[in-house]
Amino acid sequence: MGIVDLHRRGLGFGVYILLSLLTAVVFVIDPLVNKPSGLIKLSWFTRQPLSHGLKTCSWDYEGSWGIGLAHGRPDPLHLNFSSKAVITCATLANATAVSFVADPFLFIPDDSSTPSAFLKSSASRKLSAAGAAAPASSVPWFAFYEMKNLHRYLGELGVAVSYDRGATWRHLGTAVSEPFHLSYPLVLYDTDSSQYLMFAETVGARDGLIRVYGTSKEDFPFGWHVVARKRPTDPGWPATRRWYQVGAPAKYVDTAPVRFEDRWWIFTTRVGTPAAGQPKYTLLLYTAETLLGEWTPHPANLAGSPYAPAAGGRIPYGIDADRRTARNGGRPFAKDGVLYRWAQDCSRYYGEALVLMRADVINETSYGESVAVRYEPTRDGESWRAERLHHADMQQLEDGSWVGLVDGDRYASGNAYFNEKELWFVQLKSQLPRLVMLQLVIVVTAVALLRFFSSYSPSASSAWGLPYSSLLPTNSCAKGSSCSSRKGGVLASLAAVVSLVATAVAVAVGVMVLAPGLVPCPR
């Protein structure tokens, strides 16, 4: 029975050492995962949101995106941007508390959707109820955009109206809300189905589908519901015939259709995992007779695209895998018989620049494009687009001029907010591996000394208290007592481990108080 007792004590002490080492390893790995907050988040220790406030325009890790007005003079290859943003988080102050607005799409009614179709419908009553009454002669312009709802901390799709050609906007409300994140609300009127369609990014649903929402003339700009779910034909890597990411279906973002040469050309971007040898973004192209009908993969997808990390230096499926151009950045458009596609440069960071791509070759079998123009942030530290620019929707008016919406951010990332609010927690965690190892060394040293002295005086261990003596491995028993008489089993070992941990924490805290220079801690 003495051997069993000895084994139990040694096992308990071994568990304590193992837990200490595992804790140190976790804190070493922590800063490498989910940067910049790390694996262990401060939000785990409070019910209150720490990554943002609940007031309008509170800070957000994704930045402080705003929407500005742009004019093409004379065309989108020569853009002039407004000096100030025309839609910001403050625009939504009386409706929804958001931290930013982004991914704007402009919808201007044409002959198939005359102003009276809006003003005489139930939608006009909704506009009036929202305080957006307008002269009957005005043509309403609508803006759809992503808005980060601070109460849900999810992206929703908002809508605003303008009666002065985009100079000022009034937020009308939430157009679409789902249990998952939404963005990129490209809206158009589909004559084939006689309804308005919205192609929104819904990767938060984690089902590998592209959702198409629809609404009627009577309900526009509200009343959106899913009218189609598309799963693009996508062979992915030949080894799997699927494009899976950590066991989940493929993710398709920023789907952008455009009518060109009597058919629909549909661009979408597949998101990959670079650590698995996949490109971060891969541009795919499909064609269709109708948007709600079948999407046919364009043969250009099969030719693949250059990508150095892939086998043979090419990916097997897709038309572009360059992080500078593979992700869509707005609504494609045609000008003078040439197709153009907006792309966002994400080579170094998200929103590095906005790129306009020109289709040099586009037919039933081939597709090729090149950079037509590149728009950079101002880098002046003050403008609404000082550090990031990544989305545009430009449209041609009846007089031949071009107008549209562009989003930008004055910060290079949301880290500016993070550094202000949570950097102290990350700095604290960076010191914990040293602290854990220090307490382990102290406790092991103390145990070794206690074991050494107890071998000379069997009563010494009992003087230190039952939990410790029950945990320490020893080959002897106190004179006049039996080893087999000790009780407690696993519970006794657990109590001993808890006692050791508590003592270690107390000792470590004491060391920090008495010798703060030994274990630096952010103040």
Short mmCIF file of C-alpha atoms in Angstrom, two decimals:
data_model
loop_
_atom_site.label_atom_id
_atom_site.label_comp_id
_atom_site.label_asym_id
_atom_site.label_seq_id
_atom_site.Cartn_x
_atom_site.Cartn_y
_atom_site.Cartn_z
CA MET A 1 0.00 0.00 0.00
CA GLY A 2 2.98 2.27 0.64
CA ILE A 3 3.99 1.92 -3.02
CA VAL A 4 0.49 2.99 -4.15
CA ASP A 5 0.64 6.01 -1.87
CA LEU A 6 4.06 6.94 -3.21
CA HIS A 7 2.81 6.60 -6.78
CA ARG A 8 -0.20 8.80 -6.03
CA ARG A 9 1.98 11.54 -4.59
CA GLY A 10 4.39 11.46 -7.52
CA LEU A 11 1.52 11.51 -10.01
CA GLY A 12 -0.05 14.55 -8.38
CA PHE A 13 3.21 16.47 -8.41
CA GLY A 14 3.78 15.45 -12.03
CA VAL A 15 0.35 16.81 -12.97
CA TYR A 16 1.24 20.13 -11.38
CA ILE A 17 4.51 20.37 -13.33
CA LEU A 18 2.76 19.38 -16.57
CA LEU A 19 0.04 22.00 -16.08
CA SER A 20 2.64 24.68 -15.44
CA LEU A 21 4.56 23.77 -18.58
CA LEU A 22 1.38 23.65 -20.69
CA THR A 23 0.34 27.05 -19.34
CA ALA A 24 3.71 28.49 -20.33
CA VAL A 25 3.40 26.97 -23.82
CA VAL A 26 -0.11 28.44 -24.26
CA PHE A 27 1.14 31.92 -23.41
CA VAL A 28 4.07 31.51 -25.80
CA ILE A 29 1.70 30.54 -28.62
CA ASP A 30 -0.86 33.20 -27.68
CA PRO A 31 0.60 36.17 -29.64
CA LEU A 32 0.99 34.05 -32.77
CA VAL A 33 -2.76 33.35 -33.10
CA ASN A 34 -5.51 35.80 -34.05
CA LYS A 35 -3.35 38.90 -34.11
CA PRO A 36 -3.30 41.44 -32.60
CA SER A 37 -5.46 40.36 -29.64
CA GLY A 38 -3.98 36.86 -29.37
CA LEU A 39 -5.46 33.47 -28.55
CA ILE A 40 -6.68 34.53 -25.10
CA LYS A 41 -8.99 37.51 -25.47
CA LEU A 42 -9.76 40.14 -22.89
CA SER A 43 -13.46 39.80 -23.78
CA TRP A 44 -13.46 36.33 -22.18
CA PHE A 45 -13.25 37.94 -18.77
CA THR A 46 -16.18 40.35 -19.01
CA ARG A 47 -19.72 40.43 -20.32
CA GLN A 48 -19.27 43.96 -21.60
CA PRO A 49 -17.88 44.37 -25.13
CA LEU A 50 -14.28 45.50 -24.98
CA SER A 51 -13.48 45.78 -28.65
CA HIS A 52 -15.90 48.64 -29.19
CA GLY A 53 -18.28 51.01 -27.49
CA LEU A 54 -22.02 51.16 -27.94
CA LYS A 55 -22.25 54.79 -29.00
CA THR A 56 -22.41 55.79 -32.64
CA CYS A 57 -18.97 55.89 -34.28
CA SER A 58 -17.35 53.97 -31.44
CA TRP A 59 -14.01 52.49 -32.39
CA ASP A 60 -13.70 49.15 -34.14
CA TYR A 61 -10.84 46.80 -34.96
CA GLU A 62 -11.80 46.89 -38.64
CA GLY A 63 -11.23 50.63 -38.84
CA SER A 64 -13.34 53.74 -39.38
CA TRP A 65 -14.44 53.42 -42.99
CA GLY A 66 -16.51 56.17 -44.57
CA ILE A 67 -18.08 56.76 -47.99
CA GLY A 68 -17.21 59.62 -50.30
CA LEU A 69 -18.55 60.92 -53.60
CA ALA A 70 -16.49 60.60 -56.78
CA HIS A 71 -16.87 62.15 -60.22
CA GLY A 72 -15.28 60.80 -63.37
CA ARG A 73 -13.89 63.74 -65.29
CA PRO A 74 -14.26 62.72 -67.97
CA ASP A 75 -14.51 59.04 -66.99
CA PRO A 76 -13.69 56.55 -64.20
CA LEU A 77 -10.07 56.51 -65.37
CA HIS A 78 -9.83 60.09 -64.07
CA LEU A 79 -11.62 60.28 -60.72
CA ASN A 80 -12.06 63.35 -58.53
CA PHE A 81 -12.95 62.57 -54.92
CA SER A 82 -15.04 64.67 -52.55
CA SER A 83 -13.06 66.50 -49.88
CA LYS A 84 -15.25 65.01 -47.16
CA ALA A 85 -17.12 61.75 -46.75
CA VAL A 86 -20.82 62.04 -47.60
CA ILE A 87 -21.95 58.96 -45.62
CA THR A 88 -20.33 58.09 -42.30
CA CYS A 89 -21.26 56.33 -39.09
CA ALA A 90 -22.65 59.69 -37.94
CA THR A 91 -25.17 59.63 -40.81
CA LEU A 92 -26.86 56.71 -39.04
CA ALA A 93 -26.83 58.30 -35.58
CA ASN A 94 -30.61 58.50 -35.18
CA ALA A 95 -31.28 54.97 -36.41
CA THR A 96 -28.53 52.43 -35.76
CA ALA A 97 -25.34 52.71 -33.73
CA VAL A 98 -22.55 51.65 -36.08
CA SER A 99 -18.78 51.92 -36.05
CA PHE A 100 -18.27 52.33 -39.81
CA VAL A 101 -19.90 52.17 -43.24
CA ALA A 102 -18.24 50.58 -46.29
CA ASP A 103 -18.77 48.72 -49.59
CA PRO A 104 -21.15 51.32 -51.09
CA PHE A 105 -23.26 50.63 -54.16
CA LEU A 106 -25.22 53.33 -55.95
CA PHE A 107 -28.62 52.70 -57.49
CA ILE A 108 -30.05 55.38 -59.80
CA PRO A 109 -33.51 54.68 -61.30
CA ASP A 110 -33.67 54.51 -65.09
CA ASP A 111 -36.53 54.34 -67.60
CA SER A 112 -37.58 50.91 -66.37
CA SER A 113 -37.90 52.29 -62.84
CA THR A 114 -39.23 55.82 -63.06
CA PRO A 115 -39.35 58.06 -59.98
CA SER A 116 -43.12 57.72 -59.80
CA ALA A 117 -42.72 53.99 -59.35
CA PHE A 118 -41.00 54.80 -56.06
CA LEU A 119 -42.92 57.85 -54.94
CA LYS A 120 -46.37 56.33 -55.45
CA SER A 121 -45.56 53.00 -53.85
CA SER A 122 -45.48 51.85 -50.28
CA ALA A 123 -41.77 52.55 -50.39
CA SER A 124 -42.48 56.28 -50.65
CA ARG A 125 -44.45 56.08 -47.42
CA LYS A 126 -41.44 54.42 -45.81
CA LEU A 127 -39.23 57.22 -47.10
CA SER A 128 -41.57 59.81 -45.64
CA ALA A 129 -41.77 57.93 -42.36
CA ALA A 130 -37.99 58.03 -42.22
CA GLY A 131 -38.09 61.80 -42.63
CA ALA A 132 -36.90 61.74 -46.22
CA ALA A 133 -39.76 63.51 -47.92
CA ALA A 134 -38.69 64.93 -51.27
CA PRO A 135 -40.09 67.13 -54.03
CA ALA A 136 -42.07 65.15 -56.56
CA SER A 137 -39.74 66.36 -59.32
CA SER A 138 -36.64 64.93 -57.64
CA VAL A 139 -35.18 61.63 -58.76
CA PRO A 140 -34.11 59.66 -55.69
CA TRP A 141 -30.67 58.08 -55.66
CA PHE A 142 -30.18 55.14 -53.35
CA ALA A 143 -27.00 53.98 -51.65
CA PHE A 144 -26.65 50.49 -50.21
CA TYR A 145 -23.71 49.74 -47.93
CA GLU A 146 -22.29 47.57 -45.21
CA MET A 147 -22.72 48.97 -41.71
CA LYS A 148 -21.14 47.46 -38.59
CA ASN A 149 -23.94 47.23 -36.01
CA LEU A 150 -22.34 47.87 -32.62
CA HIS A 151 -25.07 46.13 -30.65
CA ARG A 152 -24.76 42.89 -32.63
CA TYR A 153 -21.13 43.46 -33.64
CA LEU A 154 -22.03 42.15 -37.09
CA GLY A 155 -22.21 43.67 -40.54
CA GLU A 156 -25.69 44.54 -41.77
CA LEU A 157 -26.82 46.19 -45.00
CA GLY A 158 -28.12 49.73 -44.77
CA VAL A 159 -29.78 52.02 -47.29
CA ALA A 160 -29.78 55.80 -47.69
CA VAL A 161 -31.48 58.18 -50.10
CA SER A 162 -30.32 61.40 -51.77
CA TYR A 163 -32.35 64.00 -53.65
CA ASP A 164 -29.44 66.28 -54.60
CA ARG A 165 -27.39 63.97 -56.83
CA GLY A 166 -25.40 62.46 -53.99
CA ALA A 167 -24.30 65.64 -52.21
CA THR A 168 -26.21 64.75 -49.03
CA TRP A 169 -27.72 61.50 -47.82
CA ARG A 170 -30.32 60.41 -45.30
CA HIS A 171 -30.13 56.93 -43.81
CA LEU A 172 -33.46 55.11 -44.19
CA GLY A 173 -32.81 52.00 -42.16
CA THR A 174 -31.59 48.43 -42.30
CA ALA A 175 -32.25 46.84 -45.69
CA VAL A 176 -31.05 43.32 -44.82
CA SER A 177 -30.10 41.69 -41.53
CA GLU A 178 -29.10 38.07 -41.00
CA PRO A 179 -27.73 35.99 -38.10
CA PHE A 180 -24.36 36.22 -39.86
CA HIS A 181 -22.15 38.98 -41.24
CA LEU A 182 -23.22 40.77 -44.44
CA SER A 183 -21.41 43.12 -46.81
CA TYR A 184 -20.97 44.09 -50.47
CA PRO A 185 -24.65 44.78 -51.39
CA LEU A 186 -24.55 45.12 -55.18
CA VAL A 187 -28.07 46.14 -56.26
CA LEU A 188 -29.49 46.18 -59.79
CA TYR A 189 -32.83 45.93 -61.55
CA ASP A 190 -33.31 42.63 -63.36
CA THR A 191 -35.63 42.95 -66.35
CA ASP A 192 -35.77 39.17 -66.81
CA SER A 193 -37.45 38.62 -63.44
CA SER A 194 -38.96 42.14 -63.12
CA GLN A 195 -37.50 42.67 -59.67
CA TYR A 196 -34.58 44.25 -57.93
CA LEU A 197 -31.72 41.89 -57.12
CA MET A 198 -28.99 42.21 -54.53
CA PHE A 199 -25.76 40.19 -54.59
CA ALA A 200 -24.44 40.31 -51.04
CA GLU A 201 -21.45 38.69 -49.40
CA THR A 202 -22.72 36.02 -46.99
CA VAL A 203 -19.64 33.93 -46.19
CA GLY A 204 -20.57 34.18 -42.51
CA ALA A 205 -23.25 31.55 -43.20
CA ARG A 206 -20.40 29.04 -43.74
CA ASP A 207 -22.29 27.03 -46.33
CA GLY A 208 -20.33 27.82 -49.49
CA LEU A 209 -23.31 29.50 -51.17
CA ILE A 210 -23.76 32.83 -52.92
CA ARG A 211 -27.10 34.33 -51.91
CA VAL A 212 -29.15 36.50 -54.24
CA TYR A 213 -31.80 38.67 -52.59
CA GLY A 214 -34.80 40.15 -54.36
CA THR A 215 -37.53 42.70 -53.77
CA SER A 216 -40.40 44.26 -55.70
CA LYS A 217 -41.03 47.80 -56.96
CA GLU A 218 -43.68 48.18 -54.28
CA ASP A 219 -41.29 47.36 -51.43
CA PHE A 220 -38.01 48.79 -52.70
CA PRO A 221 -35.64 49.77 -51.09
CA PHE A 222 -36.79 47.34 -48.38
CA GLY A 223 -38.50 43.94 -48.47
CA TRP A 224 -35.43 41.91 -49.45
CA HIS A 225 -35.60 38.12 -49.27
CA VAL A 226 -33.49 35.29 -50.69
CA VAL A 227 -34.62 34.37 -54.22
CA ALA A 228 -31.66 32.17 -55.21
CA ARG A 229 -28.75 30.29 -53.67
CA LYS A 230 -25.86 29.63 -56.01
CA ARG A 231 -23.07 27.11 -55.54
CA PRO A 232 -20.52 27.90 -58.25
CA THR A 233 -18.93 25.08 -60.19
CA ASP A 234 -15.44 25.06 -58.74
CA PRO A 235 -13.18 21.98 -59.05
CA GLY A 236 -10.55 23.51 -56.78
CA TRP A 237 -7.36 21.52 -56.46
CA PRO A 238 -7.29 18.31 -58.58
CA ALA A 239 -6.31 16.32 -55.48
CA THR A 240 -9.63 16.95 -53.78
CA ARG A 241 -11.97 18.18 -56.52
CA ARG A 242 -13.24 20.54 -53.87
CA TRP A 243 -11.94 23.69 -52.27
CA TYR A 244 -12.19 23.11 -48.53
CA GLN A 245 -10.81 25.25 -45.78
CA VAL A 246 -10.31 23.51 -42.46
CA GLY A 247 -13.25 21.23 -43.17
CA ALA A 248 -15.61 24.03 -44.25
CA PRO A 249 -17.04 24.67 -47.74
CA ALA A 250 -15.36 27.17 -50.02
CA LYS A 251 -15.85 30.87 -49.36
CA TYR A 252 -16.89 33.17 -52.19
CA VAL A 253 -16.82 36.92 -51.62
CA ASP A 254 -17.62 40.13 -53.50
CA THR A 255 -19.70 38.61 -56.30
CA ALA A 256 -20.14 41.16 -59.11
CA PRO A 257 -22.29 40.62 -62.24
CA VAL A 258 -22.24 42.91 -65.28
CA ARG A 259 -24.22 42.90 -68.54
CA PHE A 260 -21.88 42.89 -71.54
CA GLU A 261 -22.37 41.73 -75.14
CA ASP A 262 -25.87 40.32 -74.54
CA ARG A 263 -24.95 38.11 -71.61
CA TRP A 264 -24.12 38.32 -67.95
CA TRP A 265 -20.51 38.10 -66.86
CA ILE A 266 -20.26 37.16 -63.19
CA PHE A 267 -17.03 37.65 -61.26
CA THR A 268 -16.57 36.20 -57.79
CA THR A 269 -13.54 35.76 -55.54
CA ARG A 270 -12.69 32.54 -53.75
CA VAL A 271 -10.91 32.97 -50.41
CA GLY A 272 -8.15 30.47 -49.73
CA THR A 273 -5.70 29.53 -46.98
CA PRO A 274 -2.10 30.50 -47.84
CA ALA A 275 -0.76 28.25 -45.06
CA ALA A 276 -2.26 25.30 -46.96
CA GLY A 277 -0.57 26.33 -50.20
CA GLN A 278 -3.66 28.10 -51.54
CA PRO A 279 -3.72 31.69 -52.81
CA LYS A 280 -5.45 34.12 -50.49
CA TYR A 281 -7.74 35.27 -53.31
CA THR A 282 -8.62 33.60 -56.61
CA LEU A 283 -10.79 35.33 -59.20
CA LEU A 284 -13.39 33.13 -60.92
CA LEU A 285 -15.53 34.00 -63.94
CA TYR A 286 -18.95 32.68 -64.98
CA THR A 287 -21.43 33.59 -67.70
CA ALA A 288 -25.22 33.34 -67.73
CA GLU A 289 -28.20 34.13 -69.92
CA THR A 290 -30.15 35.19 -66.84
CA LEU A 291 -28.89 35.98 -63.36
CA LEU A 292 -31.27 33.55 -61.68
CA GLY A 293 -30.55 30.84 -64.23
CA GLU A 294 -27.53 28.59 -64.61
CA TRP A 295 -24.05 30.05 -64.16
CA THR A 296 -21.64 28.48 -66.65
CA PRO A 297 -17.93 28.45 -65.76
CA HIS A 298 -15.92 30.40 -68.30
CA PRO A 299 -13.29 28.24 -70.06
CA ALA A 300 -10.61 30.71 -68.94
CA ASN A 301 -10.96 29.28 -65.42
CA LEU A 302 -9.55 25.95 -66.62
CA ALA A 303 -6.34 27.57 -67.82
CA GLY A 304 -5.43 28.40 -64.25
CA SER A 305 -3.34 31.36 -63.17
CA PRO A 306 0.27 32.00 -62.12
CA TYR A 307 0.89 31.44 -58.41
CA ALA A 308 4.46 30.78 -57.30
CA PRO A 309 3.78 28.64 -54.18
CA ALA A 310 1.60 26.19 -56.14
CA ALA A 311 2.97 23.08 -57.84
CA GLY A 312 4.30 24.09 -61.23
CA GLY A 313 3.88 27.75 -60.35
CA ARG A 314 0.20 27.83 -61.31
CA ILE A 315 -3.16 27.19 -59.70
CA PRO A 316 -5.32 24.68 -61.60
CA TYR A 317 -8.53 26.72 -61.66
CA GLY A 318 -9.19 30.46 -61.79
CA ILE A 319 -8.27 33.48 -63.89
CA ASP A 320 -6.25 35.49 -61.36
CA ALA A 321 -4.49 34.67 -58.08
CA ASP A 322 -2.58 37.93 -57.60
CA ARG A 323 -3.42 39.59 -54.26
CA ARG A 324 -3.13 42.96 -56.01
CA THR A 325 -6.02 42.31 -58.38
CA ALA A 326 -7.85 39.02 -57.65
CA ARG A 327 -10.44 40.40 -55.23
CA ASN A 328 -13.33 42.43 -56.63
CA GLY A 329 -13.63 46.00 -55.44
CA GLY A 330 -16.96 47.26 -56.75
CA ARG A 331 -19.39 47.12 -59.67
CA PRO A 332 -17.92 46.24 -63.10
CA PHE A 333 -18.99 48.49 -65.98
CA ALA A 334 -18.67 48.89 -69.74
CA LYS A 335 -17.35 52.01 -71.45
CA ASP A 336 -16.90 52.49 -75.19
CA GLY A 337 -17.33 48.77 -75.79
CA VAL A 338 -14.69 47.81 -73.22
CA LEU A 339 -15.37 45.98 -69.95
CA TYR A 340 -13.78 47.27 -66.74
CA ARG A 341 -13.58 45.62 -63.33
CA TRP A 342 -12.72 47.21 -60.00
CA ALA A 343 -10.21 45.30 -57.86
CA GLN A 344 -8.76 45.92 -54.44
CA ASP A 345 -5.05 45.65 -53.81
CA CYS A 346 -4.56 43.57 -50.64
CA SER A 347 -0.94 42.58 -51.26
CA ARG A 348 0.44 44.11 -48.05
CA TYR A 349 -2.68 45.01 -46.10
CA TYR A 350 -6.44 45.29 -46.56
CA GLY A 351 -7.39 48.41 -48.53
CA GLU A 352 -3.91 49.25 -49.77
CA ALA A 353 -5.24 50.68 -53.04
CA LEU A 354 -8.09 50.60 -55.56
CA VAL A 355 -7.29 49.23 -59.01
CA LEU A 356 -9.33 49.47 -62.22
CA MET A 357 -8.77 46.48 -64.51
CA ARG A 358 -9.45 46.60 -68.27
CA ALA A 359 -10.54 43.46 -70.15
CA ASP A 360 -8.12 43.25 -73.08
CA VAL A 361 -9.42 39.88 -74.28
CA ILE A 362 -12.99 38.81 -73.60
CA ASN A 363 -14.86 36.22 -75.63
CA GLU A 364 -16.44 32.78 -75.31
CA THR A 365 -13.12 31.00 -74.77
CA SER A 366 -10.63 33.52 -73.41
CA TYR A 367 -10.38 36.28 -70.87
CA GLY A 368 -7.43 38.53 -70.11
CA GLU A 369 -7.12 41.87 -68.36
CA SER A 370 -4.56 44.48 -67.38
CA VAL A 371 -4.34 47.44 -65.03
CA ALA A 372 -5.97 50.56 -66.47
CA VAL A 373 -5.46 52.88 -63.50
CA ARG A 374 -4.56 52.65 -59.84
CA TYR A 375 -5.90 54.94 -57.09
CA GLU A 376 -3.87 55.35 -53.91
CA PRO A 377 -4.93 56.74 -50.52
CA THR A 378 -3.84 60.33 -49.91
CA ARG A 379 -1.36 59.35 -47.15
CA ASP A 380 -1.86 62.80 -45.62
CA GLY A 381 -3.03 61.57 -42.21
CA GLU A 382 -6.17 63.71 -42.31
CA SER A 383 -8.41 62.82 -45.25
CA TRP A 384 -11.27 60.33 -44.98
CA ARG A 385 -9.24 58.19 -47.40
CA ALA A 386 -5.82 58.93 -45.95
CA GLU A 387 -4.63 55.34 -45.48
CA ARG A 388 -7.05 52.92 -47.16
CA LEU A 389 -9.12 52.80 -50.34
CA HIS A 390 -10.74 49.63 -51.63
CA HIS A 391 -14.16 49.95 -53.26
CA ALA A 392 -15.94 51.99 -55.96
CA ASP A 393 -19.20 52.01 -57.89
CA MET A 394 -19.17 54.46 -60.81
CA GLN A 395 -22.15 54.95 -63.12
CA GLN A 396 -22.72 57.03 -66.23
CA LEU A 397 -25.53 59.58 -66.17
CA GLU A 398 -27.72 60.57 -69.11
CA ASP A 399 -25.56 63.63 -69.82
CA GLY A 400 -22.51 61.40 -70.24
CA SER A 401 -20.84 62.32 -66.95
CA TRP A 402 -19.76 59.72 -64.41
CA VAL A 403 -20.61 59.71 -60.71
CA GLY A 404 -20.28 57.17 -57.97
CA LEU A 405 -19.44 56.23 -54.40
CA VAL A 406 -16.06 55.23 -53.00
CA ASP A 407 -15.08 54.09 -49.51
CA GLY A 408 -11.91 54.91 -47.60
CA ASP A 409 -10.36 54.94 -44.15
CA ARG A 410 -8.13 57.48 -42.46
CA TYR A 411 -6.39 54.68 -40.54
CA ALA A 412 -4.17 51.95 -42.01
CA SER A 413 -5.88 49.37 -39.78
CA GLY A 414 -8.00 49.00 -36.67
CA ASN A 415 -4.83 48.56 -34.61
CA ALA A 416 -4.86 52.25 -33.76
CA TYR A 417 -7.97 51.60 -31.68
CA PHE A 418 -6.61 48.33 -30.38
CA ASN A 419 -3.41 49.95 -29.10
CA GLU A 420 -5.48 52.47 -27.19
CA LYS A 421 -7.78 49.99 -25.49
CA GLU A 422 -6.28 46.52 -25.22
CA LEU A 423 -2.55 46.64 -25.83
CA TRP A 424 -1.92 46.54 -22.07
CA PHE A 425 -3.54 43.09 -21.88
CA VAL A 426 -1.34 41.73 -24.67
CA GLN A 427 1.75 43.14 -22.97
CA LEU A 428 0.69 41.52 -19.70
CA LYS A 429 0.25 38.14 -21.39
CA SER A 430 3.72 38.44 -22.91
CA GLN A 431 5.20 38.45 -19.39
CA LEU A 432 3.23 35.47 -18.11
CA PRO A 433 5.44 32.68 -19.57
CA ARG A 434 8.36 34.05 -17.57
CA LEU A 435 6.17 34.36 -14.49
CA VAL A 436 4.85 30.79 -14.82
CA MET A 437 8.33 29.35 -15.22
CA LEU A 438 9.59 31.42 -12.30
CA GLN A 439 6.92 30.10 -9.95
CA LEU A 440 7.59 26.56 -11.17
CA VAL A 441 11.30 26.89 -10.38
CA ILE A 442 10.51 28.30 -6.94
CA VAL A 443 8.03 25.54 -6.08
CA VAL A 444 10.22 22.71 -7.40
CA THR A 445 13.17 24.09 -5.44
CA ALA A 446 11.04 24.32 -2.29
CA VAL A 447 9.78 20.76 -2.77
CA ALA A 448 13.31 19.46 -3.32
CA LEU A 449 14.49 21.15 -0.12
CA LEU A 450 11.49 19.85 1.82
CA ARG A 451 12.11 16.35 0.47
CA PHE A 452 15.77 16.61 1.48
CA PHE A 453 15.01 17.68 5.05
CA SER A 454 12.12 15.23 5.45
CA SER A 455 14.48 12.35 4.71
CA TYR A 456 16.37 13.27 7.90
CA SER A 457 13.31 14.17 9.97
CA PRO A 458 10.09 12.32 9.05
CA SER A 459 8.07 14.81 11.09
CA ALA A 460 9.33 17.73 9.01
CA SER A 461 6.94 17.15 6.14
CA SER A 462 3.92 17.08 8.41
CA ALA A 463 4.97 20.39 9.84
CA TRP A 464 4.43 21.91 6.41
CA GLY A 465 0.81 20.84 6.33
CA LEU A 466 -1.15 17.80 5.18
CA PRO A 467 -1.78 18.79 1.55
CA TYR A 468 1.90 19.29 0.82
CA SER A 469 3.08 16.22 2.66
CA SER A 470 0.46 14.10 0.94
CA LEU A 471 1.75 15.23 -2.43
CA LEU A 472 5.50 14.94 -1.87
CA PRO A 473 6.95 11.60 -2.99
CA THR A 474 8.74 9.83 -0.15
CA ASN A 475 9.95 6.31 0.61
CA SER A 476 9.41 6.47 4.35
CA CYS A 477 6.52 6.85 6.75
CA ALA A 478 6.38 8.54 10.10
CA LYS A 479 7.50 6.40 13.05
CA GLY A 480 4.65 4.58 14.67
CA SER A 481 2.25 5.19 11.77
CA SER A 482 1.22 3.22 8.75
CA CYS A 483 1.43 4.51 5.15
CA SER A 484 -1.70 2.59 4.35
CA SER A 485 -3.67 4.62 6.86
CA ARG A 486 -3.55 7.77 4.72
CA LYS A 487 -6.83 8.57 3.08
CA GLY A 488 -8.14 10.85 0.38
CA GLY A 489 -6.97 9.22 -2.85
CA VAL A 490 -7.45 11.41 -5.92
CA LEU A 491 -9.16 14.16 -3.91
CA ALA A 492 -6.14 14.45 -1.65
CA SER A 493 -3.85 14.74 -4.67
CA LEU A 494 -6.13 17.35 -6.22
CA ALA A 495 -6.17 19.32 -2.98
CA ALA A 496 -2.40 19.15 -2.89
CA VAL A 497 -2.10 20.41 -6.48
CA VAL A 498 -4.50 23.28 -5.75
CA SER A 499 -2.52 24.17 -2.65
CA LEU A 500 0.73 24.16 -4.59
CA VAL A 501 -0.72 26.34 -7.33
CA ALA A 502 -2.13 28.78 -4.78
CA THR A 503 1.22 28.92 -3.04
CA ALA A 504 3.01 29.38 -6.36
CA VAL A 505 0.74 32.28 -7.31
CA ALA A 506 1.24 33.87 -3.90
CA VAL A 507 5.00 33.47 -4.17
CA ALA A 508 5.04 34.83 -7.73
CA VAL A 509 2.94 37.85 -6.78
CA GLY A 510 5.22 38.43 -3.82
CA VAL A 511 8.26 38.34 -6.09
CA MET A 512 6.61 40.86 -8.42
CA VAL A 513 5.87 43.18 -5.50
CA LEU A 514 9.28 42.88 -3.83
CA ALA A 515 11.33 42.74 -7.02
CA PRO A 516 9.32 44.32 -9.87
CA GLY A 517 12.42 44.63 -12.01
CA LEU A 518 12.74 40.86 -12.13
CA VAL A 519 9.35 40.41 -13.83
CA PRO A 520 8.50 43.60 -15.77
CA CYS A 521 4.80 44.25 -16.10
CA PRO A 522 3.11 47.02 -18.13
CA ARG A 523 1.71 49.79 -15.97
#
